[in-house]
Amino acid sequence: MATTTVPPSPPQKVNRIGLEVQEYRGSKTTLCAGCGHNAISERIIEACYELGIEPQRVAKFSGIGCSSKSPAYFLGSAYGINAVHGRMPSVATGAMLANRQLLALGVSGDGDTASIGVGQFVHLMRRNLPIVYIIEDNGCYGLTKGQFSATADIGSKLKTGVVNDLPPIDTCALAIELGATYVARSFSGDKKQLLALLKGALAHNGTSMLDVISPCVTFNDHEGSTKSYSYVKDHDEPLEDIDFVPFFEDITVDYDPGTTREIILHDGSRLLLKKLDSEYDPTKKQEALRVLVEAHDKGEIVTGLFYVDTKRENFLDLLNMMDDPLATLPESRVRPPKKVLDEVMQSLM
Ligand SMILES: Cc1ncc(C[n+]2csc(CCOP(=O)(O)OP(=O)(O)O)c2C)c(N)n1
Ligand code: SF4
Ligand SMILES: [Mg+2]
């Protein structure tokens, strides 16, 4: 009798902690096909998988908007919360103060951050809380049918022909000015650059602010928009070519120190920045701000790592927060003894 042999299924690829990429995915996206936000979710999945981050260690934070929906589409086994529109920073700050073991990943929109949320955003940037804060920047309120947001360029047009009369807020310049310690801009369509910048942001021990131009195909991808796929492709000026070497890969890279700068991050991972056309120094705030202003005046979109400071103390260290999550502490460690309370009361008499 003939026997049929079933071929063995190919072994699944796993990362350094033994997980398949599938474990880093989330629900199926409900965003429009071609929306830049979907490409950013894909890069987040790749970055976390390739770095071997435990999905359950990640806390996902967002506000309200199409962009803020996207944490549902990656790391399905991580906890996530949609705060009120523009109020994600305070929720993320509270969560990180309560449990510094978490890896905070915030996803916001340009409206969520720079319009209604700008008050919370500026205070997050000055505190240097350990968080990766991504702005999925399409220059409009995608979820509410495409009105201009505060990052829309002056003179850019809505689909209806309405012209934006107000100058934009540059979230990268603002973040650098205020004290964020890893500040970059990228484009949802630039897989290599975005992946390297995301990995660097995840390895950084402070506030990493990534403004990612992410075209809205439904409301802001037409001629006259400066956040359309074609405009960004034509005006993207990368500052440098970026490679990321994780701490667990013992790779020696030969390079000419005159052309490549090495940034060593908190966990020992390295960013290799190959300069393309200038002597750019990403540790100098003034240089970063100059590059941003010059690019804006020329109508260019400069991308790459603008600024990094690996030395500044983060907010949790500054407040001397303990390593144990507060929720796990027994009463004996959170409640002052009666004697101490009596002394306090006495001192107030
Ligand atoms: C307090 C409050 N004000 C207004 C709204 C309506 N609203 C929901 S999303 C949104 C804008 C979203 O824009 P953005 O953050 O850029 O996200 P996108 O949809 O473009 O990704 C607005 C105004 C709201 N939900 N809550
Ligand atoms: S409306 Fe725009 S921002 Fe929202 S999902 Fe569609 S393409 Fe993306
Ligand atoms: Mg938007």
mmCIF file of C-alpha atoms and ligand atoms in Angstrom:
data_model
loop_
_atom_site.group_PDB
_atom_site.id
_atom_site.type_symbol
_atom_site.label_atom_id
_atom_site.label_comp_id
_atom_site.label_asym_id
_atom_site.label_seq_id
_atom_site.Cartn_x
_atom_site.Cartn_y
_atom_site.Cartn_z
ATOM 1 C CA MET A 1 0.000 0.000 0.000
ATOM 2 C CA ALA A 2 1.379 3.414 -0.935
ATOM 3 C CA THR A 3 2.059 5.734 1.955
ATOM 4 C CA THR A 4 1.883 9.477 1.742
ATOM 5 C CA THR A 5 4.542 11.412 3.596
ATOM 6 C CA VAL A 6 3.587 14.828 4.846
ATOM 7 C CA PRO A 7 6.533 17.213 4.418
ATOM 8 C CA PRO A 8 7.603 18.748 7.739
ATOM 9 C CA SER A 9 6.499 22.343 8.115
ATOM 10 C CA PRO A 10 9.424 24.780 7.826
ATOM 11 C CA PRO A 11 10.832 25.857 11.198
ATOM 12 C CA GLN A 12 9.451 29.216 12.291
ATOM 13 C CA LYS A 13 11.988 31.979 12.732
ATOM 14 C CA VAL A 14 12.283 33.235 16.284
ATOM 15 C CA ASN A 15 14.094 36.187 17.830
ATOM 16 C CA ARG A 16 16.638 36.172 20.668
ATOM 17 C CA ILE A 17 13.917 35.593 23.295
ATOM 18 C CA GLY A 18 12.360 32.766 21.281
ATOM 19 C CA LEU A 19 9.301 34.604 19.938
ATOM 20 C CA GLU A 20 7.947 34.606 16.394
ATOM 21 C CA VAL A 21 7.146 37.899 14.709
ATOM 22 C CA GLN A 22 3.470 36.967 14.977
ATOM 23 C CA GLU A 23 3.667 37.585 18.741
ATOM 24 C CA TYR A 24 4.430 41.237 18.004
ATOM 25 C CA ARG A 25 1.398 41.823 15.810
ATOM 26 C CA GLY A 26 -1.975 43.164 16.929
ATOM 27 C CA SER A 27 -5.505 43.290 15.496
ATOM 28 C CA LYS A 28 -6.100 43.766 11.809
ATOM 29 C CA THR A 29 -5.916 47.461 10.908
ATOM 30 C CA THR A 30 -9.127 49.400 10.293
ATOM 31 C CA LEU A 31 -7.254 52.420 8.880
ATOM 32 C CA CYS A 32 -7.496 53.311 5.160
ATOM 33 C CA ALA A 33 -5.342 51.217 2.809
ATOM 34 C CA GLY A 34 -2.162 53.172 2.100
ATOM 35 C CA CYS A 35 -2.363 55.300 5.283
ATOM 36 C CA GLY A 36 1.187 56.085 6.448
ATOM 37 C CA HIS A 37 0.230 55.096 10.001
ATOM 38 C CA ASN A 38 0.008 51.422 8.939
ATOM 39 C CA ALA A 39 3.612 51.483 7.704
ATOM 40 C CA ILE A 40 4.742 52.918 11.060
ATOM 41 C CA SER A 41 2.956 50.087 12.922
ATOM 42 C CA GLU A 42 4.853 47.617 10.725
ATOM 43 C CA ARG A 43 8.190 49.213 11.643
ATOM 44 C CA ILE A 44 7.295 49.161 15.356
ATOM 45 C CA ILE A 45 6.558 45.428 15.052
ATOM 46 C CA GLU A 46 9.869 44.833 13.269
ATOM 47 C CA ALA A 47 11.892 46.925 15.725
ATOM 48 C CA CYS A 48 10.450 45.210 18.822
ATOM 49 C CA TYR A 49 10.810 41.747 17.255
ATOM 50 C CA GLU A 50 14.392 42.306 16.118
ATOM 51 C CA LEU A 51 15.434 43.797 19.463
ATOM 52 C CA GLY A 52 13.801 40.903 21.322
ATOM 53 C CA ILE A 53 11.665 43.146 23.538
ATOM 54 C CA GLU A 54 9.159 41.261 25.718
ATOM 55 C CA PRO A 55 5.768 42.437 24.386
ATOM 56 C CA GLN A 56 4.187 42.293 27.893
ATOM 57 C CA ARG A 57 6.768 44.766 29.196
ATOM 58 C CA VAL A 58 5.559 47.448 26.808
ATOM 59 C CA ALA A 59 2.864 49.897 27.894
ATOM 60 C CA LYS A 60 1.170 51.508 24.877
ATOM 61 C CA PHE A 61 -0.162 55.032 25.295
ATOM 62 C CA SER A 62 -2.110 57.160 22.861
ATOM 63 C CA GLY A 63 -4.662 59.925 22.633
ATOM 64 C CA ILE A 64 -7.493 60.148 20.088
ATOM 65 C CA GLY A 65 -7.225 60.103 16.285
ATOM 66 C CA CYS A 66 -6.511 57.619 13.477
ATOM 67 C CA SER A 67 -2.878 57.618 14.657
ATOM 68 C CA SER A 68 -3.939 57.036 18.239
ATOM 69 C CA LYS A 69 -5.956 53.989 17.125
ATOM 70 C CA SER A 70 -2.861 52.338 15.721
ATOM 71 C CA PRO A 71 -1.501 50.806 18.974
ATOM 72 C CA ALA A 72 -4.356 48.300 18.584
ATOM 73 C CA TYR A 73 -2.555 47.031 15.467
ATOM 74 C CA PHE A 74 0.764 46.044 17.072
ATOM 75 C CA LEU A 75 1.901 44.211 20.234
ATOM 76 C CA GLY A 76 -1.530 42.705 20.890
ATOM 77 C CA SER A 77 -0.438 41.225 24.215
ATOM 78 C CA ALA A 78 0.789 44.548 25.649
ATOM 79 C CA TYR A 79 -1.488 46.770 27.718
ATOM 80 C CA GLY A 80 -2.660 49.938 25.981
ATOM 81 C CA ILE A 81 -4.724 52.965 26.853
ATOM 82 C CA ASN A 82 -6.369 55.693 24.798
ATOM 83 C CA ALA A 83 -6.314 58.833 26.936
ATOM 84 C CA VAL A 84 -8.522 61.860 26.298
ATOM 85 C CA HIS A 85 -7.554 63.703 23.065
ATOM 86 C CA GLY A 86 -4.177 65.410 23.667
ATOM 87 C CA ARG A 87 -3.824 64.153 27.229
ATOM 88 C CA MET A 88 -1.668 61.069 26.762
ATOM 89 C CA PRO A 89 1.515 62.582 28.330
ATOM 90 C CA SER A 90 0.037 62.920 31.817
ATOM 91 C CA VAL A 91 -1.354 59.375 31.731
ATOM 92 C CA ALA A 92 1.987 57.986 30.544
ATOM 93 C CA THR A 93 3.882 59.979 33.178
ATOM 94 C CA GLY A 94 1.667 58.617 35.948
ATOM 95 C CA ALA A 95 2.038 55.042 34.725
ATOM 96 C CA MET A 96 5.818 55.297 34.511
ATOM 97 C CA LEU A 97 6.075 56.818 37.975
ATOM 98 C CA ALA A 98 4.036 53.907 39.300
ATOM 99 C CA ASN A 99 6.075 51.256 37.494
ATOM 100 C CA ARG A 100 9.438 52.086 36.009
ATOM 101 C CA GLN A 101 9.908 48.484 34.809
ATOM 102 C CA LEU A 102 7.570 49.255 31.902
ATOM 103 C CA LEU A 103 8.781 50.295 28.485
ATOM 104 C CA ALA A 104 6.597 53.249 27.508
ATOM 105 C CA LEU A 105 5.596 53.584 23.859
ATOM 106 C CA GLY A 106 3.402 56.559 23.027
ATOM 107 C CA VAL A 107 1.730 57.077 19.651
ATOM 108 C CA SER A 108 0.102 60.409 18.961
ATOM 109 C CA GLY A 109 -1.052 62.498 16.001
ATOM 110 C CA ASP A 110 -0.043 65.982 14.947
ATOM 111 C CA GLY A 111 -3.444 67.229 16.120
ATOM 112 C CA ASP A 112 -3.273 65.201 19.319
ATOM 113 C CA THR A 113 0.233 66.584 20.035
ATOM 114 C CA ALA A 114 0.575 70.026 18.486
ATOM 115 C CA SER A 115 -3.010 71.324 18.483
ATOM 116 C CA ILE A 116 -5.167 70.301 21.456
ATOM 117 C CA GLY A 117 -2.323 68.504 23.249
ATOM 118 C CA VAL A 118 0.476 71.056 23.018
ATOM 119 C CA GLY A 119 0.221 72.030 26.702
ATOM 120 C CA GLN A 120 0.844 68.470 27.841
ATOM 121 C CA PHE A 121 3.431 67.808 25.135
ATOM 122 C CA VAL A 122 5.741 70.655 26.192
ATOM 123 C CA HIS A 123 5.846 69.476 29.800
ATOM 124 C CA LEU A 124 6.555 65.906 28.751
ATOM 125 C CA MET A 125 9.493 67.113 26.637
ATOM 126 C CA ARG A 126 11.065 69.101 29.492
ATOM 127 C CA ARG A 127 10.911 66.238 31.996
ATOM 128 C CA ASN A 128 12.924 63.644 30.098
ATOM 129 C CA LEU A 129 10.604 60.808 31.133
ATOM 130 C CA PRO A 130 11.816 57.496 29.625
ATOM 131 C CA ILE A 131 9.327 57.109 26.774
ATOM 132 C CA VAL A 132 9.348 56.643 23.019
ATOM 133 C CA TYR A 133 6.923 59.309 21.800
ATOM 134 C CA ILE A 134 5.948 58.999 18.130
ATOM 135 C CA ILE A 135 3.976 61.641 16.268
ATOM 136 C CA GLU A 136 2.306 60.197 13.173
ATOM 137 C CA ASP A 137 2.317 63.522 11.368
ATOM 138 C CA ASN A 138 -0.047 64.014 8.422
ATOM 139 C CA GLY A 139 -0.623 67.743 8.921
ATOM 140 C CA CYS A 140 -4.348 67.252 9.423
ATOM 141 C CA TYR A 141 -7.057 65.812 11.650
ATOM 142 C CA GLY A 142 -7.570 62.585 9.686
ATOM 143 C CA LEU A 143 -10.216 61.128 11.991
ATOM 144 C CA THR A 144 -12.477 64.185 11.766
ATOM 145 C CA LYS A 145 -12.224 64.625 7.975
ATOM 146 C CA GLY A 146 -8.969 66.425 7.310
ATOM 147 C CA GLN A 147 -8.989 69.913 8.880
ATOM 148 C CA PHE A 148 -5.543 71.584 9.195
ATOM 149 C CA SER A 149 -3.560 70.769 12.310
ATOM 150 C CA ALA A 150 -0.874 72.945 13.903
ATOM 151 C CA THR A 151 1.903 71.200 11.917
ATOM 152 C CA ALA A 152 0.383 72.126 8.526
ATOM 153 C CA ASP A 153 2.724 74.378 6.543
ATOM 154 C CA ILE A 154 1.746 77.935 5.782
ATOM 155 C CA GLY A 155 0.349 78.110 2.238
ATOM 156 C CA SER A 156 -0.554 74.412 2.055
ATOM 157 C CA LYS A 157 -4.011 73.594 0.725
ATOM 158 C CA LEU A 158 -6.902 71.414 1.804
ATOM 159 C CA LYS A 159 -8.566 69.226 -0.833
ATOM 160 C CA THR A 160 -11.327 71.853 -1.010
ATOM 161 C CA GLY A 161 -8.762 74.517 -1.950
ATOM 162 C CA VAL A 162 -8.793 76.290 1.448
ATOM 163 C CA VAL A 163 -5.319 77.718 2.137
ATOM 164 C CA ASN A 164 -3.598 77.499 5.540
ATOM 165 C CA ASP A 165 -2.664 81.031 6.673
ATOM 166 C CA LEU A 166 -0.808 80.097 9.865
ATOM 167 C CA PRO A 167 2.833 79.050 10.333
ATOM 168 C CA PRO A 168 3.469 75.487 11.540
ATOM 169 C CA ILE A 169 4.769 74.331 14.906
ATOM 170 C CA ASP A 170 7.975 72.340 14.363
ATOM 171 C CA THR A 171 7.617 69.612 16.989
ATOM 172 C CA CYS A 172 11.286 68.608 16.662
ATOM 173 C CA ALA A 173 12.565 72.150 17.272
ATOM 174 C CA LEU A 174 10.180 72.453 20.208
ATOM 175 C CA ALA A 175 11.279 69.131 21.701
ATOM 176 C CA ILE A 176 14.983 70.007 21.384
ATOM 177 C CA GLU A 177 14.482 73.466 22.844
ATOM 178 C CA LEU A 178 12.564 72.043 25.808
ATOM 179 C CA GLY A 179 14.917 69.231 26.786
ATOM 180 C CA ALA A 180 13.990 65.960 25.018
ATOM 181 C CA THR A 181 17.161 63.903 24.714
ATOM 182 C CA TYR A 182 16.636 61.961 21.444
ATOM 183 C CA VAL A 183 14.902 63.897 18.690
ATOM 184 C CA ALA A 184 14.429 62.738 15.108
ATOM 185 C CA ARG A 185 12.239 63.114 12.048
ATOM 186 C CA SER A 186 11.511 60.422 9.506
ATOM 187 C CA PHE A 187 9.036 59.422 6.810
ATOM 188 C CA SER A 188 6.656 56.471 7.020
ATOM 189 C CA GLY A 189 7.847 55.418 3.531
ATOM 190 C CA ASP A 190 11.537 55.246 4.500
ATOM 191 C CA LYS A 191 11.739 51.743 5.989
ATOM 192 C CA LYS A 192 15.463 51.645 6.700
ATOM 193 C CA GLN A 193 15.807 55.049 8.319
ATOM 194 C CA LEU A 194 12.632 54.699 10.388
ATOM 195 C CA LEU A 195 13.578 51.232 11.648
ATOM 196 C CA ALA A 196 17.049 52.377 12.757
ATOM 197 C CA LEU A 197 15.644 55.484 14.444
ATOM 198 C CA LEU A 198 12.978 53.436 16.240
ATOM 199 C CA LYS A 199 15.521 50.948 17.535
ATOM 200 C CA GLY A 200 17.741 53.774 18.761
ATOM 201 C CA ALA A 201 14.720 55.366 20.454
ATOM 202 C CA LEU A 202 13.838 52.091 22.203
ATOM 203 C CA ALA A 203 17.416 51.729 23.481
ATOM 204 C CA HIS A 204 17.590 55.340 24.717
ATOM 205 C CA ASN A 205 17.113 56.069 28.411
ATOM 206 C CA GLY A 206 15.082 59.282 28.310
ATOM 207 C CA THR A 207 12.481 60.992 26.137
ATOM 208 C CA SER A 208 12.796 59.911 22.501
ATOM 209 C CA MET A 209 10.637 62.105 20.282
ATOM 210 C CA LEU A 210 10.115 60.914 16.701
ATOM 211 C CA ASP A 211 8.109 63.049 14.309
ATOM 212 C CA VAL A 212 7.227 60.735 11.415
ATOM 213 C CA ILE A 213 5.657 62.292 8.328
ATOM 214 C CA SER A 214 2.805 59.900 7.609
ATOM 215 C CA PRO A 215 0.588 60.867 4.669
ATOM 216 C CA CYS A 216 -3.207 60.717 5.012
ATOM 217 C CA VAL A 217 -4.257 59.224 1.677
ATOM 218 C CA THR A 218 -7.890 60.178 2.157
ATOM 219 C CA PHE A 219 -7.653 63.872 3.101
ATOM 220 C CA ASN A 220 -4.107 65.179 2.587
ATOM 221 C CA ASP A 221 -2.343 63.468 -0.312
ATOM 222 C CA HIS A 222 -3.127 65.934 -3.116
ATOM 223 C CA GLU A 223 -1.193 68.616 -4.953
ATOM 224 C CA GLY A 224 -0.840 71.662 -2.682
ATOM 225 C CA SER A 225 -0.259 69.525 0.418
ATOM 226 C CA THR A 226 3.270 69.441 1.865
ATOM 227 C CA LYS A 227 2.534 66.155 3.663
ATOM 228 C CA SER A 228 1.677 64.091 0.554
ATOM 229 C CA TYR A 229 3.731 61.071 -0.549
ATOM 230 C CA SER A 230 5.003 62.855 -3.641
ATOM 231 C CA TYR A 231 5.930 66.090 -1.821
ATOM 232 C CA VAL A 232 7.847 64.260 0.897
ATOM 233 C CA LYS A 233 9.679 62.036 -1.619
ATOM 234 C CA ASP A 234 10.717 65.104 -3.633
ATOM 235 C CA HIS A 235 11.801 67.225 -0.629
ATOM 236 C CA ASP A 236 13.272 64.671 1.794
ATOM 237 C CA GLU A 237 16.869 65.621 2.669
ATOM 238 C CA PRO A 238 18.370 62.965 4.974
ATOM 239 C CA LEU A 239 20.992 64.343 7.338
ATOM 240 C CA GLU A 240 22.885 61.084 7.556
ATOM 241 C CA ASP A 241 22.736 57.384 6.718
ATOM 242 C CA ILE A 242 21.900 55.540 9.960
ATOM 243 C CA ASP A 243 22.771 52.029 11.118
ATOM 244 C CA PHE A 244 21.828 50.537 14.466
ATOM 245 C CA VAL A 245 23.936 47.845 16.138
ATOM 246 C CA PRO A 246 22.139 46.225 19.109
ATOM 247 C CA PHE A 247 24.046 45.532 22.337
ATOM 248 C CA PHE A 248 23.662 41.766 21.896
ATOM 249 C CA GLU A 249 25.451 41.712 18.522
ATOM 250 C CA ASP A 250 29.165 41.891 19.005
ATOM 251 C CA ILE A 251 29.915 43.399 15.619
ATOM 252 C CA THR A 252 33.010 45.438 14.958
ATOM 253 C CA VAL A 253 32.401 47.976 12.261
ATOM 254 C CA ASP A 254 35.293 49.495 10.381
ATOM 255 C CA TYR A 255 34.737 53.075 9.436
ATOM 256 C CA ASP A 256 36.594 56.232 8.818
ATOM 257 C CA PRO A 257 36.097 58.416 11.930
ATOM 258 C CA GLY A 258 36.036 61.466 9.640
ATOM 259 C CA THR A 259 32.845 60.307 7.987
ATOM 260 C CA THR A 260 31.006 58.282 10.627
ATOM 261 C CA ARG A 261 29.997 59.187 14.151
ATOM 262 C CA GLU A 262 29.262 56.501 16.713
ATOM 263 C CA ILE A 263 26.699 57.157 19.457
ATOM 264 C CA ILE A 264 26.734 54.674 22.338
ATOM 265 C CA LEU A 265 23.325 54.330 23.956
ATOM 266 C CA HIS A 266 22.418 53.453 27.539
ATOM 267 C CA ASP A 267 22.208 49.655 27.035
ATOM 268 C CA GLY A 268 25.427 49.481 24.989
ATOM 269 C CA SER A 269 23.685 49.528 21.590
ATOM 270 C CA ARG A 270 25.316 51.772 19.008
ATOM 271 C CA LEU A 271 24.053 54.156 16.372
ATOM 272 C CA LEU A 272 26.373 54.706 13.429
ATOM 273 C CA LEU A 273 25.668 57.975 11.680
ATOM 274 C CA LYS A 274 27.339 58.260 8.289
ATOM 275 C CA LYS A 275 27.441 61.879 7.343
ATOM 276 C CA LEU A 276 26.210 62.586 3.861
ATOM 277 C CA ASP A 277 27.206 66.130 3.124
ATOM 278 C CA SER A 278 28.055 68.036 6.257
ATOM 279 C CA GLU A 279 29.995 67.972 9.498
ATOM 280 C CA TYR A 280 26.793 67.624 11.459
ATOM 281 C CA ASP A 281 27.159 67.091 15.221
ATOM 282 C CA PRO A 282 23.934 65.696 16.782
ATOM 283 C CA THR A 283 25.095 66.501 20.303
ATOM 284 C CA LYS A 284 24.888 70.263 19.668
ATOM 285 C CA LYS A 285 21.468 71.812 20.212
ATOM 286 C CA GLN A 286 22.239 74.993 18.299
ATOM 287 C CA GLU A 287 23.267 73.004 15.229
ATOM 288 C CA ALA A 288 20.077 70.985 15.315
ATOM 289 C CA LEU A 289 17.949 74.113 15.560
ATOM 290 C CA ARG A 290 19.903 75.808 12.756
ATOM 291 C CA VAL A 291 19.392 72.833 10.432
ATOM 292 C CA LEU A 292 15.663 72.793 11.158
ATOM 293 C CA VAL A 293 15.203 76.519 10.543
ATOM 294 C CA GLU A 294 17.269 76.427 7.333
ATOM 295 C CA ALA A 295 15.343 73.429 5.973
ATOM 296 C CA HIS A 296 12.042 75.091 6.754
ATOM 297 C CA ASP A 297 13.072 78.305 4.966
ATOM 298 C CA LYS A 298 14.055 76.279 1.869
ATOM 299 C CA GLY A 299 10.816 74.230 1.886
ATOM 300 C CA GLU A 300 12.825 71.050 2.494
ATOM 301 C CA ILE A 301 11.985 68.245 4.911
ATOM 302 C CA VAL A 302 15.194 67.304 6.634
ATOM 303 C CA THR A 303 15.101 63.834 8.223
ATOM 304 C CA GLY A 304 17.381 61.882 10.546
ATOM 305 C CA LEU A 305 18.611 62.111 14.128
ATOM 306 C CA PHE A 306 18.842 65.819 14.951
ATOM 307 C CA TYR A 307 19.810 65.683 18.578
ATOM 308 C CA VAL A 308 20.899 63.172 21.190
ATOM 309 C CA ASP A 309 22.042 63.569 24.799
ATOM 310 C CA THR A 310 22.908 60.285 26.521
ATOM 311 C CA LYS A 311 24.093 61.938 29.745
ATOM 312 C CA ARG A 312 21.104 63.819 31.130
ATOM 313 C CA GLU A 313 19.365 62.211 34.112
ATOM 314 C CA ASN A 314 15.845 60.990 33.333
ATOM 315 C CA PHE A 315 12.746 62.042 35.267
ATOM 316 C CA LEU A 316 12.470 58.812 37.273
ATOM 317 C CA ASP A 317 16.081 59.006 38.458
ATOM 318 C CA LEU A 318 15.668 62.681 39.225
ATOM 319 C CA LEU A 319 12.730 61.838 41.506
ATOM 320 C CA ASN A 320 14.657 58.905 42.960
ATOM 321 C CA MET A 321 11.841 56.476 42.084
ATOM 322 C CA MET A 322 12.352 52.952 43.355
ATOM 323 C CA ASP A 323 12.792 49.962 41.048
ATOM 324 C CA ASP A 324 9.816 48.001 42.424
ATOM 325 C CA PRO A 325 6.415 48.804 40.908
ATOM 326 C CA LEU A 326 4.439 50.766 43.524
ATOM 327 C CA ALA A 327 1.431 48.427 43.202
ATOM 328 C CA THR A 328 3.550 45.504 44.424
ATOM 329 C CA LEU A 329 4.710 47.157 47.654
ATOM 330 C CA PRO A 330 3.304 45.766 50.904
ATOM 331 C CA GLU A 331 1.456 48.108 53.253
ATOM 332 C CA SER A 332 4.436 48.186 55.565
ATOM 333 C CA ARG A 333 6.406 49.983 52.833
ATOM 334 C CA VAL A 334 3.778 52.461 51.707
ATOM 335 C CA ARG A 335 2.146 53.476 54.976
ATOM 336 C CA PRO A 336 4.145 55.579 57.466
ATOM 337 C CA PRO A 337 3.995 54.066 60.962
ATOM 338 C CA LYS A 338 1.605 55.613 63.488
ATOM 339 C CA LYS A 339 4.522 57.151 65.392
ATOM 340 C CA VAL A 340 5.646 59.098 62.282
ATOM 341 C CA LEU A 341 2.098 60.251 61.507
ATOM 342 C CA ASP A 342 1.679 61.384 65.117
ATOM 343 C CA GLU A 343 4.903 63.382 64.859
ATOM 344 C CA VAL A 344 3.706 65.053 61.645
ATOM 345 C CA MET A 345 0.381 65.941 63.281
ATOM 346 C CA GLN A 346 2.221 67.277 66.312
ATOM 347 C CA SER A 347 4.441 69.474 64.121
ATOM 348 C CA LEU A 348 1.334 71.054 62.596
ATOM 349 C CA MET A 349 -0.277 71.938 65.892
HETATM 350 C C1 LIG B 1 -11.559 66.880 23.585
HETATM 351 C C2 LIG B 1 -11.791 66.473 22.155
HETATM 352 N N1 LIG B 1 -11.833 67.435 21.204
HETATM 353 C C3 LIG B 1 -12.019 67.089 19.903
HETATM 354 C C4 LIG B 1 -12.190 65.775 19.551
HETATM 355 C C5 LIG B 1 -12.426 65.413 18.107
HETATM 356 N N2 LIG B 1 -11.260 64.846 17.489
HETATM 357 C C6 LIG B 1 -11.041 63.514 17.483
HETATM 358 S S1 LIG B 1 -9.626 63.078 16.707
HETATM 359 C C7 LIG B 1 -9.284 64.702 16.355
HETATM 360 C C8 LIG B 1 -8.049 65.094 15.579
HETATM 361 C C9 LIG B 1 -7.111 63.973 15.278
HETATM 362 O O1 LIG B 1 -6.024 64.446 14.563
HETATM 363 P P1 LIG B 1 -4.588 63.812 14.758
HETATM 364 O O2 LIG B 1 -4.220 63.771 16.176
HETATM 365 O O3 LIG B 1 -3.652 64.546 13.867
HETATM 366 O O4 LIG B 1 -4.770 62.305 14.299
HETATM 367 P P2 LIG B 1 -5.002 61.699 12.829
HETATM 368 O O5 LIG B 1 -6.447 61.294 12.817
HETATM 369 O O6 LIG B 1 -4.675 62.718 11.819
HETATM 370 O O7 LIG B 1 -4.079 60.543 12.782
HETATM 371 C C10 LIG B 1 -10.264 65.549 16.843
HETATM 372 C C11 LIG B 1 -10.243 67.015 16.696
HETATM 373 C C12 LIG B 1 -12.124 64.800 20.588
HETATM 374 N N3 LIG B 1 -12.233 63.499 20.323
HETATM 375 N N4 LIG B 1 -11.937 65.191 21.859
HETATM 376 S S1 SF4 B 2 -8.463 59.189 7.240
HETATM 377 FE FE1 SF4 B 2 -6.313 59.574 6.767
HETATM 378 S S2 SF4 B 2 -5.231 59.362 8.712
HETATM 379 FE FE2 SF4 B 2 -7.234 58.370 8.935
HETATM 380 S S3 SF4 B 2 -6.889 56.206 8.413
HETATM 381 FE FE3 SF4 B 2 -7.550 57.243 6.550
HETATM 382 S S4 SF4 B 2 -5.648 57.825 5.526
HETATM 383 FE FE4 SF4 B 2 -5.129 57.393 7.650
HETATM 384 MG MG MG B 3 -3.066 64.044 11.972
#
